[in-house]
Amino acid sequence: MLNAYVLGRAFSDGKYRKIFRERLSEPLHLNLLSLGVALFGSYRTKVEFDLMVRQQYAFPVLFAADAAKKLGLSKIVVLEFGVATGAGLMNLCQLAERTERETGVTIEVVGFDTGTGMPPALDYRDLPEYFQEGDFPMDFEALRQALPPRARLVIGPVEETIPDFLATVMEDAPIGFISIDVDYYSSAVHTLPILTGRPEQYLPITPVYLDDVAMDGANPWNGELLAVAEFNVAQPLRKVAPFTLLRSKRIFKNAGWIDRMYAAHIHNHPTRTPATAKRAEKALIRNEYLRYKAPIQPQPGSNRAGA
Ligand SMILES: C[S@@+](CC[C@H](N)C(=O)[O-])C[C@H]1O[C@@H](n2cnc3c(N)ncnc32)[C@H](O)[C@@H]1O
């Protein structure tokens, strides 16, 4: 866990300040417990304790694999939109491998990028005060050679590459997680059609990470948040919303990634449709105030009061 990559990353680009700010403001006993988990914990526990590099990928990939397993699926595909030099994509591959070992669900990784960096900005909605044409170029050949077999790159503007890619997504290996890190409003508008395929091409709740919603200048009228708001208006049965009550479900509450974690709700997924969502068993609510007995089914014609 505490290898050279982790330490190097922690002390680069002022990241240690973020780690200290987020982590030292958490209760002491949880940080002490973390030391034990870092040394002896399982992968799942490390994800629960926010100990993986890029928790924003570790959490949703594990969530997706668990959800796939519950649905009887043995494979998912996870997507990163906006790859640049590929640090995030390579990290995603490592996390996919760890998650695969933990859950037994096979995870394919696909990265999308122009390959030549940012296109021109449209207007103020693209946050030109932060991003500009040509930012974040990729060394395609170096990255291609460094990627493990589970990963591949789809090169070109997303508005051109998504339709062909979506046509290849199989229902027995649906999309399980989407990271949107294309910076601009206009690029996010072109990325969100990845969520307009057939319902079975997704998990019913597909985590979506929005990387560029945390700058001071980002708001619901520009950037990725505006693209999401417009998508939600246009799509009656697909909604992208903040991941429900995620902060209250996490051990460490101050982590910034929590505020960037969204979920795509596929409301017309078969598991969310009354005719196909039926369970064999009825749901029961235990009443701990009564001595619990298996409920007695009323017999046809029996007198209810005397039953
Ligand atoms: C900030 S970088 C991504 C960083 C990467 N996710 C990481 O964690 O290392 C944003 C990337 O989005 C890509 N991008 C922006 N608009 C795009 C578009 N319309 N089509 C494809 N790629 C796009 C750019 O080429 C750029 O490399």
Short mmCIF file of C-alpha atoms and ligand atoms in Angstrom, two decimals:
data_model
loop_
_atom_site.label_atom_id
_atom_site.label_comp_id
_atom_site.label_asym_id
_atom_site.label_seq_id
_atom_site.Cartn_x
_atom_site.Cartn_y
_atom_site.Cartn_z
CA MET A 1 0.00 0.00 0.00
CA LEU A 2 2.55 2.61 1.12
CA ASN A 3 4.74 2.15 -1.94
CA ALA A 4 6.91 4.75 -3.71
CA TYR A 5 4.03 5.74 -6.05
CA VAL A 6 1.66 6.45 -3.17
CA LEU A 7 4.26 8.48 -1.26
CA GLY A 8 5.44 10.32 -4.39
CA ARG A 9 1.86 11.27 -5.27
CA ALA A 10 1.04 12.29 -1.72
CA PHE A 11 3.90 14.81 -1.65
CA SER A 12 3.52 16.15 -5.22
CA ASP A 13 1.57 19.22 -6.40
CA GLY A 14 0.71 20.23 -2.83
CA LYS A 15 -1.48 17.12 -2.51
CA TYR A 16 -0.12 16.60 1.01
CA ARG A 17 -1.92 19.82 2.00
CA LYS A 18 -5.23 18.37 0.79
CA ILE A 19 -4.53 15.05 2.53
CA PHE A 20 -3.66 16.79 5.81
CA ARG A 21 -6.64 19.13 5.57
CA GLU A 22 -9.08 16.32 4.88
CA ARG A 23 -7.54 13.70 7.11
CA LEU A 24 -6.31 15.63 10.16
CA SER A 25 -9.75 17.16 10.54
CA GLU A 26 -11.18 13.66 11.08
CA PRO A 27 -11.43 12.02 14.55
CA LEU A 28 -8.08 10.79 15.93
CA HIS A 29 -9.36 7.28 16.70
CA LEU A 30 -10.38 6.79 13.05
CA ASN A 31 -6.96 7.87 11.84
CA LEU A 32 -5.30 5.48 14.32
CA LEU A 33 -7.58 2.69 13.13
CA SER A 34 -6.56 3.56 9.56
CA LEU A 35 -2.96 2.67 10.33
CA GLY A 36 -3.98 -0.86 11.23
CA VAL A 37 -6.20 -1.10 8.14
CA ALA A 38 -3.37 0.20 5.92
CA LEU A 39 -1.06 -2.52 7.25
CA PHE A 40 -3.41 -5.47 7.65
CA GLY A 41 -6.79 -4.64 6.08
CA SER A 42 -8.46 -6.23 3.08
CA TYR A 43 -8.89 -4.25 -0.14
CA ARG A 44 -12.56 -3.65 0.69
CA THR A 45 -11.69 -2.27 4.13
CA LYS A 46 -9.01 -0.02 2.64
CA VAL A 47 -11.60 1.42 0.25
CA GLU A 48 -13.98 1.93 3.18
CA PHE A 49 -11.22 3.78 5.05
CA ASP A 50 -10.35 5.98 2.04
CA LEU A 51 -6.85 4.54 1.83
CA MET A 52 -6.60 4.01 -1.92
CA VAL A 53 -5.07 6.50 -4.34
CA ARG A 54 -8.04 8.05 -6.24
CA GLN A 55 -10.83 7.04 -3.91
CA GLN A 56 -13.10 8.66 -6.51
CA TYR A 57 -12.35 5.62 -8.67
CA ALA A 58 -11.85 2.97 -5.97
CA PHE A 59 -15.29 3.50 -4.41
CA PRO A 60 -17.42 3.50 -7.59
CA VAL A 61 -15.59 0.58 -9.21
CA LEU A 62 -16.12 -1.58 -6.12
CA PHE A 63 -19.74 -0.39 -5.86
CA ALA A 64 -20.30 -1.32 -9.51
CA ALA A 65 -18.68 -4.75 -9.21
CA ASP A 66 -20.76 -5.55 -6.12
CA ALA A 67 -23.94 -4.40 -7.89
CA ALA A 68 -23.09 -6.44 -11.00
CA LYS A 69 -22.50 -9.54 -8.88
CA LYS A 70 -25.89 -9.14 -7.21
CA LEU A 71 -27.47 -9.03 -10.68
CA GLY A 72 -25.63 -12.22 -11.68
CA LEU A 73 -23.31 -10.40 -14.10
CA SER A 74 -19.69 -11.52 -14.36
CA LYS A 75 -18.27 -8.57 -16.31
CA ILE A 76 -18.55 -4.77 -16.45
CA VAL A 77 -16.83 -1.99 -18.38
CA VAL A 78 -15.67 1.23 -16.70
CA LEU A 79 -15.04 4.42 -18.67
CA GLU A 80 -12.81 7.45 -18.24
CA PHE A 81 -13.66 10.47 -20.42
CA GLY A 82 -10.62 12.75 -20.56
CA VAL A 83 -7.36 10.82 -20.26
CA ALA A 84 -4.53 13.34 -20.93
CA THR A 85 -1.21 11.63 -20.07
CA GLY A 86 -3.10 8.71 -18.57
CA ALA A 87 -2.23 8.86 -14.85
CA GLY A 88 -5.90 8.47 -13.93
CA LEU A 89 -6.48 5.71 -16.48
CA MET A 90 -3.50 3.69 -15.27
CA ASN A 91 -4.65 4.11 -11.69
CA LEU A 92 -8.14 2.99 -12.74
CA CYS A 93 -6.58 -0.16 -14.22
CA GLN A 94 -4.84 -0.97 -10.92
CA LEU A 95 -8.05 -0.44 -8.98
CA ALA A 96 -9.95 -2.58 -11.48
CA GLU A 97 -7.46 -5.39 -10.91
CA ARG A 98 -7.81 -5.15 -7.12
CA THR A 99 -11.61 -5.01 -7.41
CA GLU A 100 -11.63 -7.99 -9.73
CA ARG A 101 -9.64 -10.01 -7.18
CA GLU A 102 -12.01 -8.91 -4.41
CA THR A 103 -15.29 -9.63 -6.23
CA GLY A 104 -14.54 -12.04 -9.06
CA VAL A 105 -16.19 -9.63 -11.53
CA THR A 106 -14.08 -9.01 -14.66
CA ILE A 107 -13.53 -5.30 -15.34
CA GLU A 108 -12.63 -3.81 -18.70
CA VAL A 109 -11.30 -0.23 -18.77
CA VAL A 110 -11.78 2.20 -21.67
CA GLY A 111 -10.32 5.71 -21.90
CA PHE A 112 -11.64 8.39 -24.30
CA ASP A 113 -9.67 11.44 -25.42
CA THR A 114 -9.00 13.62 -28.44
CA GLY A 115 -5.37 12.53 -28.11
CA THR A 116 -4.33 16.12 -28.87
CA GLY A 117 -5.56 17.89 -25.75
CA MET A 118 -8.41 20.33 -25.20
CA PRO A 119 -10.41 21.59 -28.18
CA PRO A 120 -11.19 25.34 -28.44
CA ALA A 121 -13.44 26.73 -25.71
CA LEU A 122 -16.95 27.80 -26.73
CA ASP A 123 -17.72 30.65 -24.32
CA TYR A 124 -17.83 31.41 -20.58
CA ARG A 125 -19.66 28.11 -19.96
CA ASP A 126 -16.45 26.24 -20.83
CA LEU A 127 -14.63 27.97 -17.95
CA PRO A 128 -11.87 29.47 -20.15
CA GLU A 129 -10.35 31.05 -17.04
CA TYR A 130 -9.22 27.51 -16.12
CA PHE A 131 -8.90 25.59 -19.42
CA GLN A 132 -7.77 26.41 -22.95
CA GLU A 133 -7.17 24.82 -26.35
CA GLY A 134 -4.20 22.45 -26.41
CA ASP A 135 -4.06 21.88 -22.64
CA PHE A 136 -3.33 18.30 -21.50
CA PRO A 137 -1.79 16.66 -24.61
CA MET A 138 -1.23 12.90 -24.63
CA ASP A 139 1.80 10.83 -25.63
CA PHE A 140 -0.40 8.21 -27.25
CA GLU A 141 2.29 5.65 -28.06
CA ALA A 142 3.89 5.78 -24.59
CA LEU A 143 0.51 5.41 -22.92
CA ARG A 144 -0.69 2.64 -25.23
CA GLN A 145 2.42 0.60 -24.45
CA ALA A 146 2.09 1.16 -20.70
CA LEU A 147 -1.55 0.08 -20.48
CA PRO A 148 -2.38 -3.45 -19.31
CA PRO A 149 -4.43 -5.77 -21.54
CA ARG A 150 -7.70 -4.92 -19.73
CA ALA A 151 -7.52 -1.30 -21.01
CA ARG A 152 -7.90 0.41 -24.35
CA LEU A 153 -8.00 3.94 -25.71
CA VAL A 154 -10.67 5.39 -27.98
CA ILE A 155 -9.10 8.39 -29.67
CA GLY A 156 -11.05 11.27 -31.21
CA PRO A 157 -13.59 13.90 -30.14
CA VAL A 158 -16.15 12.14 -27.92
CA GLU A 159 -18.99 13.48 -30.07
CA GLU A 160 -17.61 11.28 -32.88
CA THR A 161 -16.44 8.23 -30.91
CA ILE A 162 -19.33 7.61 -28.48
CA PRO A 163 -21.98 6.35 -30.96
CA ASP A 164 -19.75 3.55 -32.32
CA PHE A 165 -18.53 2.62 -28.85
CA LEU A 166 -22.04 2.49 -27.40
CA ALA A 167 -23.10 0.12 -30.17
CA THR A 168 -20.48 -2.38 -28.90
CA VAL A 169 -21.57 -2.41 -25.24
CA MET A 170 -23.11 -5.80 -24.48
CA GLU A 171 -25.91 -6.41 -21.99
CA ASP A 172 -23.88 -9.13 -20.22
CA ALA A 173 -21.01 -6.65 -19.68
CA PRO A 174 -22.73 -3.33 -19.01
CA ILE A 175 -21.22 0.06 -18.22
CA GLY A 176 -20.58 0.12 -14.46
CA PHE A 177 -18.86 3.45 -13.86
CA ILE A 178 -18.24 6.66 -15.82
CA SER A 179 -15.63 9.30 -14.98
CA ILE A 180 -16.24 12.62 -16.72
CA ASP A 181 -13.07 14.72 -16.69
CA VAL A 182 -13.35 16.64 -19.96
CA ASP A 183 -13.28 20.03 -18.19
CA TYR A 184 -15.54 22.01 -20.56
CA TYR A 185 -19.32 22.39 -20.51
CA SER A 186 -19.36 21.74 -24.28
CA SER A 187 -17.30 18.53 -23.95
CA ALA A 188 -19.51 17.29 -21.09
CA VAL A 189 -22.59 17.94 -23.29
CA HIS A 190 -20.96 15.72 -25.93
CA THR A 191 -20.04 13.07 -23.33
CA LEU A 192 -23.41 12.61 -21.62
CA PRO A 193 -25.00 10.82 -24.62
CA ILE A 194 -22.98 7.83 -23.35
CA LEU A 195 -25.99 7.47 -21.02
CA THR A 196 -28.61 7.27 -23.78
CA GLY A 197 -28.19 3.62 -24.80
CA ARG A 198 -30.52 0.70 -24.07
CA PRO A 199 -31.33 0.31 -20.33
CA GLU A 200 -29.56 -3.06 -20.05
CA GLN A 201 -26.28 -1.48 -21.23
CA TYR A 202 -25.90 0.04 -17.73
CA LEU A 203 -26.14 -0.93 -14.12
CA PRO A 204 -29.45 0.40 -12.74
CA ILE A 205 -27.44 2.84 -10.61
CA THR A 206 -24.26 3.68 -12.50
CA PRO A 207 -21.82 5.86 -10.51
CA VAL A 208 -20.66 8.97 -12.39
CA TYR A 209 -17.66 10.98 -11.21
CA LEU A 210 -17.71 14.67 -12.19
CA ASP A 211 -14.16 15.93 -11.78
CA ASP A 212 -14.63 19.59 -12.64
CA VAL A 213 -17.32 20.81 -10.29
CA ALA A 214 -15.08 21.85 -7.41
CA MET A 215 -13.29 24.98 -8.69
CA ASP A 216 -14.49 28.25 -7.13
CA GLY A 217 -15.74 29.39 -10.55
CA ALA A 218 -17.84 26.26 -11.22
CA ASN A 219 -21.59 26.56 -10.66
CA PRO A 220 -24.89 25.16 -11.99
CA TRP A 221 -24.82 27.66 -14.90
CA ASN A 222 -21.49 26.56 -16.40
CA GLY A 223 -19.18 23.56 -16.78
CA GLU A 224 -20.20 19.97 -16.10
CA LEU A 225 -23.05 20.91 -13.75
CA LEU A 226 -24.84 22.86 -16.51
CA ALA A 227 -24.34 19.95 -18.93
CA VAL A 228 -25.86 17.57 -16.36
CA ALA A 229 -28.82 19.89 -15.68
CA GLU A 230 -29.60 20.07 -19.42
CA PHE A 231 -29.23 16.30 -19.78
CA ASN A 232 -31.69 15.72 -16.94
CA VAL A 233 -34.28 18.01 -18.55
CA ALA A 234 -33.90 16.29 -21.93
CA GLN A 235 -33.98 12.69 -20.65
CA PRO A 236 -37.21 11.71 -18.86
CA LEU A 237 -35.98 8.28 -17.70
CA ARG A 238 -32.26 8.96 -17.12
CA LYS A 239 -31.22 11.26 -14.31
CA VAL A 240 -27.76 12.14 -13.06
CA ALA A 241 -27.91 13.20 -9.40
CA PRO A 242 -25.49 13.50 -6.46
CA PHE A 243 -24.84 10.00 -5.09
CA THR A 244 -27.61 9.56 -2.52
CA LEU A 245 -26.55 10.33 1.08
CA LEU A 246 -22.98 9.29 0.29
CA ARG A 247 -21.38 11.45 3.00
CA SER A 248 -23.45 9.83 5.74
CA LYS A 249 -22.47 6.39 4.42
CA ARG A 250 -18.72 7.11 4.52
CA ILE A 251 -16.41 6.73 7.53
CA PHE A 252 -14.33 9.78 6.56
CA LYS A 253 -16.74 12.63 5.89
CA ASN A 254 -14.39 15.44 4.88
CA ALA A 255 -13.07 13.86 1.67
CA GLY A 256 -13.56 16.19 -1.30
CA TRP A 257 -14.30 13.36 -3.74
CA ILE A 258 -17.65 12.73 -2.04
CA ASP A 259 -19.00 16.03 -3.44
CA ARG A 260 -18.00 15.03 -6.97
CA MET A 261 -19.60 11.58 -6.87
CA TYR A 262 -22.87 11.38 -8.78
CA ALA A 263 -24.97 8.49 -10.04
CA ALA A 264 -26.84 7.94 -13.27
CA HIS A 265 -30.24 6.51 -12.45
CA ILE A 266 -31.49 4.30 -15.25
CA HIS A 267 -35.16 4.52 -14.38
CA ASN A 268 -36.21 2.28 -17.26
CA HIS A 269 -33.76 -0.48 -16.30
CA PRO A 270 -35.61 -3.83 -16.00
CA THR A 271 -34.78 -3.99 -12.28
CA ARG A 272 -36.53 -0.63 -11.77
CA THR A 273 -39.66 -1.45 -13.79
CA PRO A 274 -42.66 -3.01 -11.93
CA ALA A 275 -43.35 -5.82 -14.41
CA THR A 276 -39.75 -7.10 -14.39
CA ALA A 277 -38.61 -6.04 -10.91
CA LYS A 278 -40.79 -8.60 -9.07
CA ARG A 279 -39.08 -10.57 -6.29
CA ALA A 280 -40.05 -14.18 -5.50
CA GLU A 281 -40.23 -13.39 -1.76
CA LYS A 282 -42.48 -10.79 -0.14
CA ALA A 283 -40.70 -8.15 1.94
CA LEU A 284 -41.39 -8.33 5.70
CA ILE A 285 -40.90 -5.77 8.43
CA ARG A 286 -39.95 -7.29 11.77
CA ASN A 287 -41.62 -5.86 14.83
CA GLU A 288 -39.21 -6.21 17.74
CA TYR A 289 -42.01 -5.17 20.14
CA LEU A 290 -43.85 -8.41 19.34
CA ARG A 291 -42.26 -11.76 19.97
CA TYR A 292 -41.32 -12.56 16.40
CA LYS A 293 -43.27 -15.34 14.70
CA ALA A 294 -43.35 -16.18 11.03
CA PRO A 295 -46.46 -14.47 9.70
CA ILE A 296 -49.50 -16.71 9.34
CA GLN A 297 -51.07 -16.51 5.93
CA PRO A 298 -54.86 -16.14 6.27
CA GLN A 299 -56.63 -19.22 4.89
CA PRO A 300 -59.25 -18.64 2.17
CA GLY A 301 -62.66 -18.23 3.81
CA SER A 302 -61.21 -18.00 7.34
CA ASN A 303 -62.74 -15.57 9.82
CA ARG A 304 -60.13 -12.80 10.22
CA ALA A 305 -61.08 -11.97 13.81
CA GLY A 306 -60.87 -15.58 14.89
CA ALA A 307 -57.73 -16.45 12.94
C1 LIG B 1 -7.90 17.27 -17.28
S1 LIG B 1 -7.60 16.25 -18.64
C2 LIG B 1 -7.95 14.62 -18.05
C3 LIG B 1 -7.06 14.15 -16.92
C4 LIG B 1 -7.17 12.68 -16.56
N1 LIG B 1 -8.53 12.26 -16.31
C5 LIG B 1 -6.32 12.32 -15.35
O1 LIG B 1 -6.88 12.06 -14.27
O2 LIG B 1 -5.09 12.25 -15.45
C6 LIG B 1 -8.96 16.59 -19.72
C7 LIG B 1 -8.90 15.83 -21.03
O3 LIG B 1 -10.17 15.89 -21.69
C8 LIG B 1 -9.95 15.76 -23.08
N2 LIG B 1 -11.11 16.29 -23.81
C9 LIG B 1 -11.73 17.48 -23.64
N3 LIG B 1 -12.73 17.63 -24.52
C10 LIG B 1 -12.78 16.50 -25.25
C11 LIG B 1 -13.62 16.05 -26.32
N4 LIG B 1 -14.62 16.79 -26.81
N5 LIG B 1 -13.39 14.81 -26.82
C12 LIG B 1 -12.39 14.03 -26.33
N6 LIG B 1 -11.56 14.41 -25.33
C13 LIG B 1 -11.75 15.63 -24.80
C14 LIG B 1 -8.69 16.56 -23.33
O4 LIG B 1 -8.00 16.10 -24.47
C15 LIG B 1 -7.89 16.37 -22.04
O5 LIG B 1 -6.86 15.44 -22.21
#
